[in-house]
Tab-separated table of C-alpha atoms in Angstrom:
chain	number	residue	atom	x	y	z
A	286	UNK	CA	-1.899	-29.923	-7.295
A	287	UNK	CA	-1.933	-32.419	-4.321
A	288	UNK	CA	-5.028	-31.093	-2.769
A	289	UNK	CA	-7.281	-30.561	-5.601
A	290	UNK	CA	-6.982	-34.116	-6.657
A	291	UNK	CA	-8.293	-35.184	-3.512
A	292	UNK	CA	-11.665	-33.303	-3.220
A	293	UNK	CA	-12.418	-34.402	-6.940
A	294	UNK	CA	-15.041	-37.325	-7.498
A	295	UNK	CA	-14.886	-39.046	-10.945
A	296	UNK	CA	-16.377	-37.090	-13.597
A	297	UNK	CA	-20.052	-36.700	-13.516
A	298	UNK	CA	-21.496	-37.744	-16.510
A	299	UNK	CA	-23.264	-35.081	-19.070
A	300	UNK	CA	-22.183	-31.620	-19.094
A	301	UNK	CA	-19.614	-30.345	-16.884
A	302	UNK	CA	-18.597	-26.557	-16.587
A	303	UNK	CA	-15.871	-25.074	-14.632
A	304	UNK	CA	-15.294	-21.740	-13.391
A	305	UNK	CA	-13.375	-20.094	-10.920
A	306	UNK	CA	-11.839	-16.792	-9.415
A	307	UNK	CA	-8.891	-15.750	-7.659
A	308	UNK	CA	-5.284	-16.275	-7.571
A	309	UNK	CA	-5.023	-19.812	-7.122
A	310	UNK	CA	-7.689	-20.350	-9.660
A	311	UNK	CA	-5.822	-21.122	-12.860
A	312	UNK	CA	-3.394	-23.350	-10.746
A	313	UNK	CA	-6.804	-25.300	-9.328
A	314	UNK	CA	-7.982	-25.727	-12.662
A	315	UNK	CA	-4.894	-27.154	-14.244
A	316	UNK	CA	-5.089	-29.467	-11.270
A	317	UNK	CA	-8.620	-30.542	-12.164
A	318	UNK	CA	-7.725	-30.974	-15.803
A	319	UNK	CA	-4.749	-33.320	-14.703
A	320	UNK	CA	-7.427	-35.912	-13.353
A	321	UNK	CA	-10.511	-35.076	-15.330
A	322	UNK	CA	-8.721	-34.316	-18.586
A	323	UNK	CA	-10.007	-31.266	-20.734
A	324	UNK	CA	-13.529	-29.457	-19.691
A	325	UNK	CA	-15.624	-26.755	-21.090
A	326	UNK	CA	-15.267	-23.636	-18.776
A	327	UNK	CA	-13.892	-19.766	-17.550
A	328	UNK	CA	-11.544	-19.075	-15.050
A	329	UNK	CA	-10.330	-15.422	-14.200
A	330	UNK	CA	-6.965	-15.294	-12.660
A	331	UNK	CA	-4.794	-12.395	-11.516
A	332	UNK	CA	-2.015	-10.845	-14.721
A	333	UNK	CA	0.803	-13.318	-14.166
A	334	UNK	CA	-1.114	-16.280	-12.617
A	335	UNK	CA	-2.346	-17.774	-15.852
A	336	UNK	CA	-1.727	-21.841	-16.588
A	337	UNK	CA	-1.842	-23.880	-19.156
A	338	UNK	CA	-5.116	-25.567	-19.498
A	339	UNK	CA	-6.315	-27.991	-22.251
A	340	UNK	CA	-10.420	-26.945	-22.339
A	341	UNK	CA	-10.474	-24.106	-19.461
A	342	UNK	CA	-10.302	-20.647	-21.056
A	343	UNK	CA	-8.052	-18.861	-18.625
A	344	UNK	CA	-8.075	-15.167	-18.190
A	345	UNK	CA	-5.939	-12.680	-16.570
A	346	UNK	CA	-7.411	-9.598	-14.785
A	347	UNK	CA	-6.232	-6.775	-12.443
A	348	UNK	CA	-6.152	-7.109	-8.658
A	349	UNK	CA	-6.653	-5.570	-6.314
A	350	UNK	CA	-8.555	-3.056	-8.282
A	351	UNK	CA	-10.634	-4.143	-10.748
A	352	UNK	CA	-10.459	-3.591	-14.489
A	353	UNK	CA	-12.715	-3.864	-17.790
A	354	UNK	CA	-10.633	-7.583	-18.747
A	355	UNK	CA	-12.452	-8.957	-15.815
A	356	UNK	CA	-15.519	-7.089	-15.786
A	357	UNK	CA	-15.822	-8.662	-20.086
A	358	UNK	CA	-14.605	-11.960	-18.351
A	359	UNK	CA	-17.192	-12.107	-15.563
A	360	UNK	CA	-20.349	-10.770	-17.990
A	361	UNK	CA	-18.427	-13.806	-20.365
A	362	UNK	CA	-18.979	-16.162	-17.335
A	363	UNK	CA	-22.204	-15.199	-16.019
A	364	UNK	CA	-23.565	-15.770	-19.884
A	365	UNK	CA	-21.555	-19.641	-19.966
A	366	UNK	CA	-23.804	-20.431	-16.606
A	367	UNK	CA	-26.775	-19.189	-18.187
A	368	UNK	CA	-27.011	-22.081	-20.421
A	369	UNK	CA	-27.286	-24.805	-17.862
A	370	UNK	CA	-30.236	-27.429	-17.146
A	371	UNK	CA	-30.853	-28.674	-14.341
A	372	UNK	CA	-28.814	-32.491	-15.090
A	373	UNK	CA	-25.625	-29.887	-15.714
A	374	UNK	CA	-22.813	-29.517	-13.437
A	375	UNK	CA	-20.551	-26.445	-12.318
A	376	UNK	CA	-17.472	-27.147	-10.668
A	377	UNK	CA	-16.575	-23.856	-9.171
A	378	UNK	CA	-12.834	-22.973	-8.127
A	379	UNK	CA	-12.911	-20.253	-5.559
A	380	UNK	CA	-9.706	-18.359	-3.986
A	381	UNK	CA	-8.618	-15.115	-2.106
A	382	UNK	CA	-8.485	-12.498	-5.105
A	383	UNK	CA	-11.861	-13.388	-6.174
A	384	UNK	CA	-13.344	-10.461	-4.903
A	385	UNK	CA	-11.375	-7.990	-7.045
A	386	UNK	CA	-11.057	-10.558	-10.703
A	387	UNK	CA	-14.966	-11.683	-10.774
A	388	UNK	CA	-16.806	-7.689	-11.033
A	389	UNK	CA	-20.068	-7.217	-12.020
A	390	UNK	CA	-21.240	-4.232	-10.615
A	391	UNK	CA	-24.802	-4.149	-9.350
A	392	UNK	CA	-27.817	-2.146	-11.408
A	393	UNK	CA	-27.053	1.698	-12.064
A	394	UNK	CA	-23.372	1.457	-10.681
A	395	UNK	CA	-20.671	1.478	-13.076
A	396	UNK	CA	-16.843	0.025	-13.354
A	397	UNK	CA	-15.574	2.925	-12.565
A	398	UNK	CA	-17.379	4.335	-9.366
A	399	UNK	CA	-16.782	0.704	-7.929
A	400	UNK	CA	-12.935	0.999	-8.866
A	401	UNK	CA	-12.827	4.908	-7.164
A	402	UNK	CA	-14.425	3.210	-4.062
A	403	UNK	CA	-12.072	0.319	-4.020
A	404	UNK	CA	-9.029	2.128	-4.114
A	405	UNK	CA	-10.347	4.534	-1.379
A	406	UNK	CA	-11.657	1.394	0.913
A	407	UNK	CA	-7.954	-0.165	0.537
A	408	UNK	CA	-6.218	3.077	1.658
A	409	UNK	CA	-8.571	3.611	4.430
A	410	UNK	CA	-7.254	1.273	7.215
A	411	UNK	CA	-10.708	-0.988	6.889
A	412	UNK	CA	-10.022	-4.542	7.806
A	413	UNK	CA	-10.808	-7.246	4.770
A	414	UNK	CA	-14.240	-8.183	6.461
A	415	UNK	CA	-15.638	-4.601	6.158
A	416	UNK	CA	-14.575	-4.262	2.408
A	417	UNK	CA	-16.081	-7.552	1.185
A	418	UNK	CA	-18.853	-6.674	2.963
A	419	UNK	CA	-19.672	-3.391	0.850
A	420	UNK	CA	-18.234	-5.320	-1.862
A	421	UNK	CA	-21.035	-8.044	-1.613
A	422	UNK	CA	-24.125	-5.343	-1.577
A	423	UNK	CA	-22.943	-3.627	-4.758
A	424	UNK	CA	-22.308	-7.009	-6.750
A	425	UNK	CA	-24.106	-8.482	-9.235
A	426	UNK	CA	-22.175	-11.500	-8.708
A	427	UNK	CA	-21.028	-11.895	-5.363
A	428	UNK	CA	-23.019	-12.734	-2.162
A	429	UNK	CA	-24.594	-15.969	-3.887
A	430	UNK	CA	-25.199	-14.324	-7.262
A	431	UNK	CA	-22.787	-16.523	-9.138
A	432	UNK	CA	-24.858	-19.559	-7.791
A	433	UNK	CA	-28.034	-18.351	-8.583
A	434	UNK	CA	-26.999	-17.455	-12.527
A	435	UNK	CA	-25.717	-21.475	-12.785
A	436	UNK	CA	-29.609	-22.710	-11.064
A	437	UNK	CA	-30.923	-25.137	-11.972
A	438	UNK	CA	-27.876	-26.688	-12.401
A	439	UNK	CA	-26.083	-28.751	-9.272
A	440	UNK	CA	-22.609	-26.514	-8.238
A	441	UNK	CA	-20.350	-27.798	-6.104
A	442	UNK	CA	-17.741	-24.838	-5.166
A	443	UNK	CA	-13.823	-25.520	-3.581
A	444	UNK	CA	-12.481	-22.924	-2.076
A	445	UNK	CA	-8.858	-21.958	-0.811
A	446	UNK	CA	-9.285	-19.780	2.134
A	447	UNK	CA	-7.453	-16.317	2.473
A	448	UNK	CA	-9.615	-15.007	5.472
A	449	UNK	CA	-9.593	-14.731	8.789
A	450	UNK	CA	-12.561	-17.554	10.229
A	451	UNK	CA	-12.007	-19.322	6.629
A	452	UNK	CA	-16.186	-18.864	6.212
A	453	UNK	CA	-17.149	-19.826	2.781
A	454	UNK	CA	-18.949	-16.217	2.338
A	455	UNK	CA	-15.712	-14.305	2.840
A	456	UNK	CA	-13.532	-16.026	0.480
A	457	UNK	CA	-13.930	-13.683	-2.530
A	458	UNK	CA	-16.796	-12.213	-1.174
A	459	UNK	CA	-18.953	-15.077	-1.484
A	460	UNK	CA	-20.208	-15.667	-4.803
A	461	UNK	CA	-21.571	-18.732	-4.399
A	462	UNK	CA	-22.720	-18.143	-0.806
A	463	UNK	CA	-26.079	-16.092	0.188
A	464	UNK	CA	-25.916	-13.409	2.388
A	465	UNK	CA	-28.865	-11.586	3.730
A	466	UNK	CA	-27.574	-8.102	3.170
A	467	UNK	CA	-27.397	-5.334	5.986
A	468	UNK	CA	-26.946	-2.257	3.189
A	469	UNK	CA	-27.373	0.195	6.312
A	470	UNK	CA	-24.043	-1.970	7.835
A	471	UNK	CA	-22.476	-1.016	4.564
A	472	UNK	CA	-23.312	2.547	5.339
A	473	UNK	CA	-22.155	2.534	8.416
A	474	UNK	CA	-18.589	0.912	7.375
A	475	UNK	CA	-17.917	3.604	4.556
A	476	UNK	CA	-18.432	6.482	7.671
A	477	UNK	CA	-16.665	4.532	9.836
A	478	UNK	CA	-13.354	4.663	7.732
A	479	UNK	CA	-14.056	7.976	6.627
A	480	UNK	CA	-14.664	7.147	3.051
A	481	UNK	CA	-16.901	8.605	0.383
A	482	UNK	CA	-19.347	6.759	-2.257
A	483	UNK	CA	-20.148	8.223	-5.293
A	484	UNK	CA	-23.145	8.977	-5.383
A	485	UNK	CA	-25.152	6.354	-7.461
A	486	UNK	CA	-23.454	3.959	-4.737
A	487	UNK	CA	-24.440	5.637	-1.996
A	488	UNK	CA	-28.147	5.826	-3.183
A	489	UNK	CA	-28.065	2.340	-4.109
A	490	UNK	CA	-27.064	1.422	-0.362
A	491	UNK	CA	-29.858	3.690	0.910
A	492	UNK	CA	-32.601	1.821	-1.253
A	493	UNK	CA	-31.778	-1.241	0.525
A	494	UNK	CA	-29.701	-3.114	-2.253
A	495	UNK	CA	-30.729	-6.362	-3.941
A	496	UNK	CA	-29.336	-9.297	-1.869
A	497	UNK	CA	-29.787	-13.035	-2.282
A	498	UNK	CA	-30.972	-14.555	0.901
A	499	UNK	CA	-29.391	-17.820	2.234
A	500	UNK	CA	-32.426	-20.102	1.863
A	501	UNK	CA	-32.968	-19.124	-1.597
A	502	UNK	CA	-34.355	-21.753	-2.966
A	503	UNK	CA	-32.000	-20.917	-6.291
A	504	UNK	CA	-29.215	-21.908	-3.725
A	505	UNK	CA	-30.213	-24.888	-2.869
A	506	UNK	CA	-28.503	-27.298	-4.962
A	507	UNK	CA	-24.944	-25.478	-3.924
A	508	UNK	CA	-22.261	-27.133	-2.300
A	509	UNK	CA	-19.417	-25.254	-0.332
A	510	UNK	CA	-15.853	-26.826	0.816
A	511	UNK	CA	-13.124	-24.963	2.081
A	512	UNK	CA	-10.381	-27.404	0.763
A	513	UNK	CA	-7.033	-25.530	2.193
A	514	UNK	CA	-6.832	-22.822	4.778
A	515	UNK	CA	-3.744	-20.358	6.772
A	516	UNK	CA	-4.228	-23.009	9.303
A	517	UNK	CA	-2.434	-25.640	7.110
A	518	UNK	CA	0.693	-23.643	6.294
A	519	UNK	CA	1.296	-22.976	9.763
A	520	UNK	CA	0.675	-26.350	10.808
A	521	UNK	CA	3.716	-27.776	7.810
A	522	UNK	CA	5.925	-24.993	9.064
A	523	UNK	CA	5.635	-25.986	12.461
A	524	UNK	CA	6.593	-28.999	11.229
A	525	UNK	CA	9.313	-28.127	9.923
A	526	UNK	CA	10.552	-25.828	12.634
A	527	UNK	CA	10.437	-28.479	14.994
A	528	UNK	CA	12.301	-30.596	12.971
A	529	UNK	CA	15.215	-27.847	12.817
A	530	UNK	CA	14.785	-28.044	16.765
A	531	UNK	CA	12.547	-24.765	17.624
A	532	UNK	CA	10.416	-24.643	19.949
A	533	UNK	CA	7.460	-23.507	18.124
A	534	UNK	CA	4.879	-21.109	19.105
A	535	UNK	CA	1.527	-20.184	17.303
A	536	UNK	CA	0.341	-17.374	17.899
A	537	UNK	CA	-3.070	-18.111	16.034
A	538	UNK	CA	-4.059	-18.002	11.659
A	539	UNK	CA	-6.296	-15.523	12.168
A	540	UNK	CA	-4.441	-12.040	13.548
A	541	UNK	CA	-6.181	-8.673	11.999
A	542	UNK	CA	-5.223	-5.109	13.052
A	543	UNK	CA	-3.208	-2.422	11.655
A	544	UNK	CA	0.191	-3.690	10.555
A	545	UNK	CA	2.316	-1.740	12.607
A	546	UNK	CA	0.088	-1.814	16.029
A	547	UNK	CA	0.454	-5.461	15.794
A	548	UNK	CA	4.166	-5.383	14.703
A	549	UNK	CA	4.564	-3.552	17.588
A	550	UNK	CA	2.403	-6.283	19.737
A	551	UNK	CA	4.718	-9.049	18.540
A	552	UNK	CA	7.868	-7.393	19.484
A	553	UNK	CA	6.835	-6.836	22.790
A	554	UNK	CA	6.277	-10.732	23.146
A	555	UNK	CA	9.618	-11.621	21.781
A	556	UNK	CA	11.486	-9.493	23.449
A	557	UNK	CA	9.811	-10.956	27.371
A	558	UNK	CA	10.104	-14.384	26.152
A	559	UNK	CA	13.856	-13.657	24.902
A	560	UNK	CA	14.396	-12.218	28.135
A	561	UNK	CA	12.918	-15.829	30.052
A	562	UNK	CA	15.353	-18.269	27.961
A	563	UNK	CA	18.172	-19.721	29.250
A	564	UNK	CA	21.742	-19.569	27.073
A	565	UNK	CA	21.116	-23.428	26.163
A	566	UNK	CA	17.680	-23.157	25.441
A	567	UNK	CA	16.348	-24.111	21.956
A	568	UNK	CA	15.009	-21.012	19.985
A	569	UNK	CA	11.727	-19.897	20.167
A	570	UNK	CA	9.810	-19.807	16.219
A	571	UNK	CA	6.631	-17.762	16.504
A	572	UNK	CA	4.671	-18.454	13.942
A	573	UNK	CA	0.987	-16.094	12.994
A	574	UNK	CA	-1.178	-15.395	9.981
A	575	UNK	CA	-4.367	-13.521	9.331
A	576	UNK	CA	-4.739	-10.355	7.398
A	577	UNK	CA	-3.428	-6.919	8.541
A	578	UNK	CA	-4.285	-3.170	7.258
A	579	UNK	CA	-2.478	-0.571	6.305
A	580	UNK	CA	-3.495	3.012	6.589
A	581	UNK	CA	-2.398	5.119	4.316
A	582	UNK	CA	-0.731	8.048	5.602
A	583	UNK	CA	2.114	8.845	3.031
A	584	UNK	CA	3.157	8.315	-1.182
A	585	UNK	CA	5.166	5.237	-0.435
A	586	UNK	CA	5.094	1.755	-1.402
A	587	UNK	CA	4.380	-0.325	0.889
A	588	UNK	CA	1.792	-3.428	1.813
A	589	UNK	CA	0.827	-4.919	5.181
A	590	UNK	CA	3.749	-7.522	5.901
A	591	UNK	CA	6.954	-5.506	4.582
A	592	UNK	CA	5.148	-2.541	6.706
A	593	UNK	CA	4.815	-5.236	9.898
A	594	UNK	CA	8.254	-5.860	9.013
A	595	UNK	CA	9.328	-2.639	9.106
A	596	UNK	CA	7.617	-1.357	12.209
A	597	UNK	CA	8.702	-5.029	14.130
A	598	UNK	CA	12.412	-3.813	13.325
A	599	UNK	CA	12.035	-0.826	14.617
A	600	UNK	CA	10.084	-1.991	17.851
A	601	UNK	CA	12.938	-4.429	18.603
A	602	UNK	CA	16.091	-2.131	18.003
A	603	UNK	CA	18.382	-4.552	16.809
A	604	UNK	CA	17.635	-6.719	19.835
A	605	UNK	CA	20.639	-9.398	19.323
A	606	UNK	CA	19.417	-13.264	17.916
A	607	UNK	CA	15.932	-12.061	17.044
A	608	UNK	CA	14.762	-12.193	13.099
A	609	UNK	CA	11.837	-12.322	11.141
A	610	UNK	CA	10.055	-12.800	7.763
A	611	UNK	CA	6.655	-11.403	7.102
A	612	UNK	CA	5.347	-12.594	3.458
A	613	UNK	CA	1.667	-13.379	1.534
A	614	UNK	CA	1.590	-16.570	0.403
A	615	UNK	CA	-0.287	-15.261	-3.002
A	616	UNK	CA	3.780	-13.887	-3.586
A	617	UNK	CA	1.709	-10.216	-3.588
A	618	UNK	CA	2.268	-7.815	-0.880
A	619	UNK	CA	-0.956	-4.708	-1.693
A	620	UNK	CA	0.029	-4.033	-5.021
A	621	UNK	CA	3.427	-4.490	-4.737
A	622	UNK	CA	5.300	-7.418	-6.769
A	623	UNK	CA	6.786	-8.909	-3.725
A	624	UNK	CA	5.383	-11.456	-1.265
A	625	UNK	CA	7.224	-9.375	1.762
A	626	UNK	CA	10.675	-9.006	3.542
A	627	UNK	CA	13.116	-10.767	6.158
A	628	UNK	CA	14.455	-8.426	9.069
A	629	UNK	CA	17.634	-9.470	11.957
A	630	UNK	CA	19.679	-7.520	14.236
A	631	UNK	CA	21.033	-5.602	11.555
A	632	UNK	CA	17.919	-4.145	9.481
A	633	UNK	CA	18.125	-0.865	10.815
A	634	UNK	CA	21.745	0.007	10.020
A	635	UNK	CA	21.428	-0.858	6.393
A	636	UNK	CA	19.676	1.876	5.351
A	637	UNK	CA	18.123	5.470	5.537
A	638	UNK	CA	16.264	6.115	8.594
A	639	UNK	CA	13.519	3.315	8.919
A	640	UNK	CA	10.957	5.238	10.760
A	641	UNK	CA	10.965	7.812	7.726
A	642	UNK	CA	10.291	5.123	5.879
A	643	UNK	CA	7.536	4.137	7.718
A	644	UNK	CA	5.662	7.173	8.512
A	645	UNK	CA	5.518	7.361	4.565
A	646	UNK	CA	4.048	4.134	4.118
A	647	UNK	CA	7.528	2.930	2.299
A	648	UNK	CA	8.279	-0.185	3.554
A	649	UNK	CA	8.867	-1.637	0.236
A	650	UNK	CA	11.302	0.858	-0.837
A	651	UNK	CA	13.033	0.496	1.922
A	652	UNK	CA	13.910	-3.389	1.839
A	653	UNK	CA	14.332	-2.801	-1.988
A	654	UNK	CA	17.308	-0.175	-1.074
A	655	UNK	CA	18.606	-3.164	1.571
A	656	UNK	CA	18.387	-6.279	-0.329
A	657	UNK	CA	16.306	-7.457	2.330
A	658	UNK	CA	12.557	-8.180	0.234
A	659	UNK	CA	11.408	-11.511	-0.495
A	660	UNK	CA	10.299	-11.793	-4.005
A	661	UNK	CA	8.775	-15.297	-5.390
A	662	UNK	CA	6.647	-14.783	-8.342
A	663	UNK	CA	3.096	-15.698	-8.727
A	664	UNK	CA	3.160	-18.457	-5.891
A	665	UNK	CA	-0.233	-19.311	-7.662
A	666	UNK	CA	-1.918	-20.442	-4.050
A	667	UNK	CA	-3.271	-18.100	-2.049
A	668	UNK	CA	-3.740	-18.642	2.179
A	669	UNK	CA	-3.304	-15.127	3.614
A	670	UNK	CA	-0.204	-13.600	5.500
A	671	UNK	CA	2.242	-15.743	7.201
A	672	UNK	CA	4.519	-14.448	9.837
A	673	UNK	CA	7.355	-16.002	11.380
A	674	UNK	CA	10.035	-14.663	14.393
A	675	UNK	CA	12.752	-16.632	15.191
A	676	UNK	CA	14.271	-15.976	18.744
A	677	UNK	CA	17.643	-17.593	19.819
A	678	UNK	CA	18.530	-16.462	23.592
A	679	UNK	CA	20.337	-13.539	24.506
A	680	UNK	CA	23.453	-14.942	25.360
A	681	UNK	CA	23.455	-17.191	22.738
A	682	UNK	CA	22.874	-14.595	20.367
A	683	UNK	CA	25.799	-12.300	21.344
């Protein structure tokens, strides 16, 4: 609502259509409504996330799988673009979650083979960048193809960053973004992580798909701004840390990996640099973000921070004065309602045996069982993972 505001120039005159995609979406649009007062547009938004707007229709969609609400809402959308002119305007409202809400599959695939494929690509371990890239070549809407079903009209697109490199064609895939298309990459990707197409995808990928190019000349009267990124919530909580009297850390806004190989990583850190303070030193706030994987190995419920979480306990062993939170600032952890957990000295004596827990890909059930998850509600922004590990010395601490 304060960042919005700021990126908006008065109201064009003539026709003005908004759309958007992504969690943050129907929060972006209420905050273009509160300074341009009612418009005509679409905005899909994950179940939950909905706001009140006065003109915008808002509608609520399944992540991170897709469904038939937002396939209807995107074929809705697509149709609303196709009645622009060239003096028209589309103010497009872009955010992490995009990929999954805005589906169109491309020519000859259906709903459902690009839902199997999801859900296999999400358990398989493959880092964001790989998914939206398979995502983009079986689209009919990502990848640019948003942009080019609003030309001749002028778009200018915001966009709230959930990805590592905030690069305007990774948030949500990239609708409004071209991308040259490398289907054989695609191909390569899906062996990689060991995972199946059906097979009208598969052949689809082997004819080359159907991408837009980045000089399209149906792109050319696109505008892209990444208006908020990871980078900004770790710069306020450093901030604030500082202001409690840490010594703060960052450890970088753009961390990928699997989440318990780099839980693992960061416990190693804290534990040397614990070991270096002196009793009257300030503590030590280590601050990260970026987007981690989970492979799934077990039946459990569990996404990539309350799994980093999980594993970072159990790589510290109680190690006295050190505590953590690992949370996604969308509130959603995977599929999970709950933006993550808080660990301390303590976590692993609340409960059944943590690395159980873990080797079952229950990290979530096991902070439920401990009252340790953290569980906001639709934060309705959406800047990736954020990770923070407080260490106080060692003598301090005991």
């Amino acid at each position: 609502m304060r960042v919005i505001p700021s990126h908006l120039p008065p109201r064009p005159e003539g026709r003005v259509v908004v759309i958007g995609a992504g969690k943050a979406s129907a929060r972006m649009a209420e905050a273009v409504e509160s300074v341009w007062g009612p418009c005509e547009g679409l905005v899909i938004t994950r179940y939950g996330y909905a706001r009140p707007c006065e003109g915008i229709e808002i509608v609520e969609a399944a992540h991170p799988v897709p469904d038939a609400a937002g396939a209807e809402a995107t074929r809705r959308m697509l149709a609303l673009l196709g009645t622009l002119k060239e003096g028209d305007m589309v103010l497009a409202l872009i955010s992490g979650g995009g990929s999954a809400l805005l589906t169109c599959p491309a020519a000859g695939i259906t709903l459902a083979e690009k839902q199997a494929l999801t859900q296999s690509l999400l358990a398989s371990g493959a880092p964001i960048g790989d998914i939206n890239g398979i995502r983009k070549e079986l689209s009919a809407v990502k990848g640019g193809r948003l942009a080019v079903a609003a030309y001749p009209a002028r778009m200018v697109a915001l966009m709230i960053s959930d990805v590592p490199g905030d690069s305007p064609g990774d948030i949500a895939s990239g609708p409004t973004v071209g991308y040259a298309g490398d289907a054989a990459r695609a191909l390569a990707c899906l062996a990689q992580w060991q995972v199946e197409p059906p097979a009208a995808i598969r052949a689809f990928l082997e004819a080359g798909g159907n991408p837009v190019a980045p000089d399209d000349l149906k792109l050319s009267r696109v505008e892209n701004r990444v208006i908020s990124a990871p980078s900004q919530s770790l710069a306020a909580a450093a901030v604030m840390g500082r202001a409690a009297g840490c010594d703060v850390r960052l450890l970088g806004d753009a961390i990928e990996g699997e989440a318990r190989e780099v839980a693992a990583a960061h416990a190693s850190e804290a534990l040397k640099l614990q070991a270096t303070l002196a009793a009257d030193a300030p503590p030590v706030l280590l601050l990260s973000g970026g987007e981690l994987t989970v492979t799934r190995r077990g039946d459990g419920v569990g996404g990539p921070n309350a799994e980093y979480a999980l594993a970072l306990a159990i790589a510290l062993q109680g190690a006295p004065g050190i505590h953590a939170l690992a949370c996604d600032t969308d509130g959603v952890d995977g599929a999970a309602e709950v933006a993550g957990a808080v660990i301390g000295p303590g976590t692993l004596t609340k409960g059944p045996t943590a690395a159980d827990a873990l080797a079952r890909n229950d990290a979530h059930g096991y902070f439920a069982g401990i009252g340790d998850q953290v569980v906001t509600g639709p934060t309705l922004t959406n800047v990736n993972d954020f990770r923070a590990i407080l260490i106080h010395p060692k003598e301090a601490a005991r």
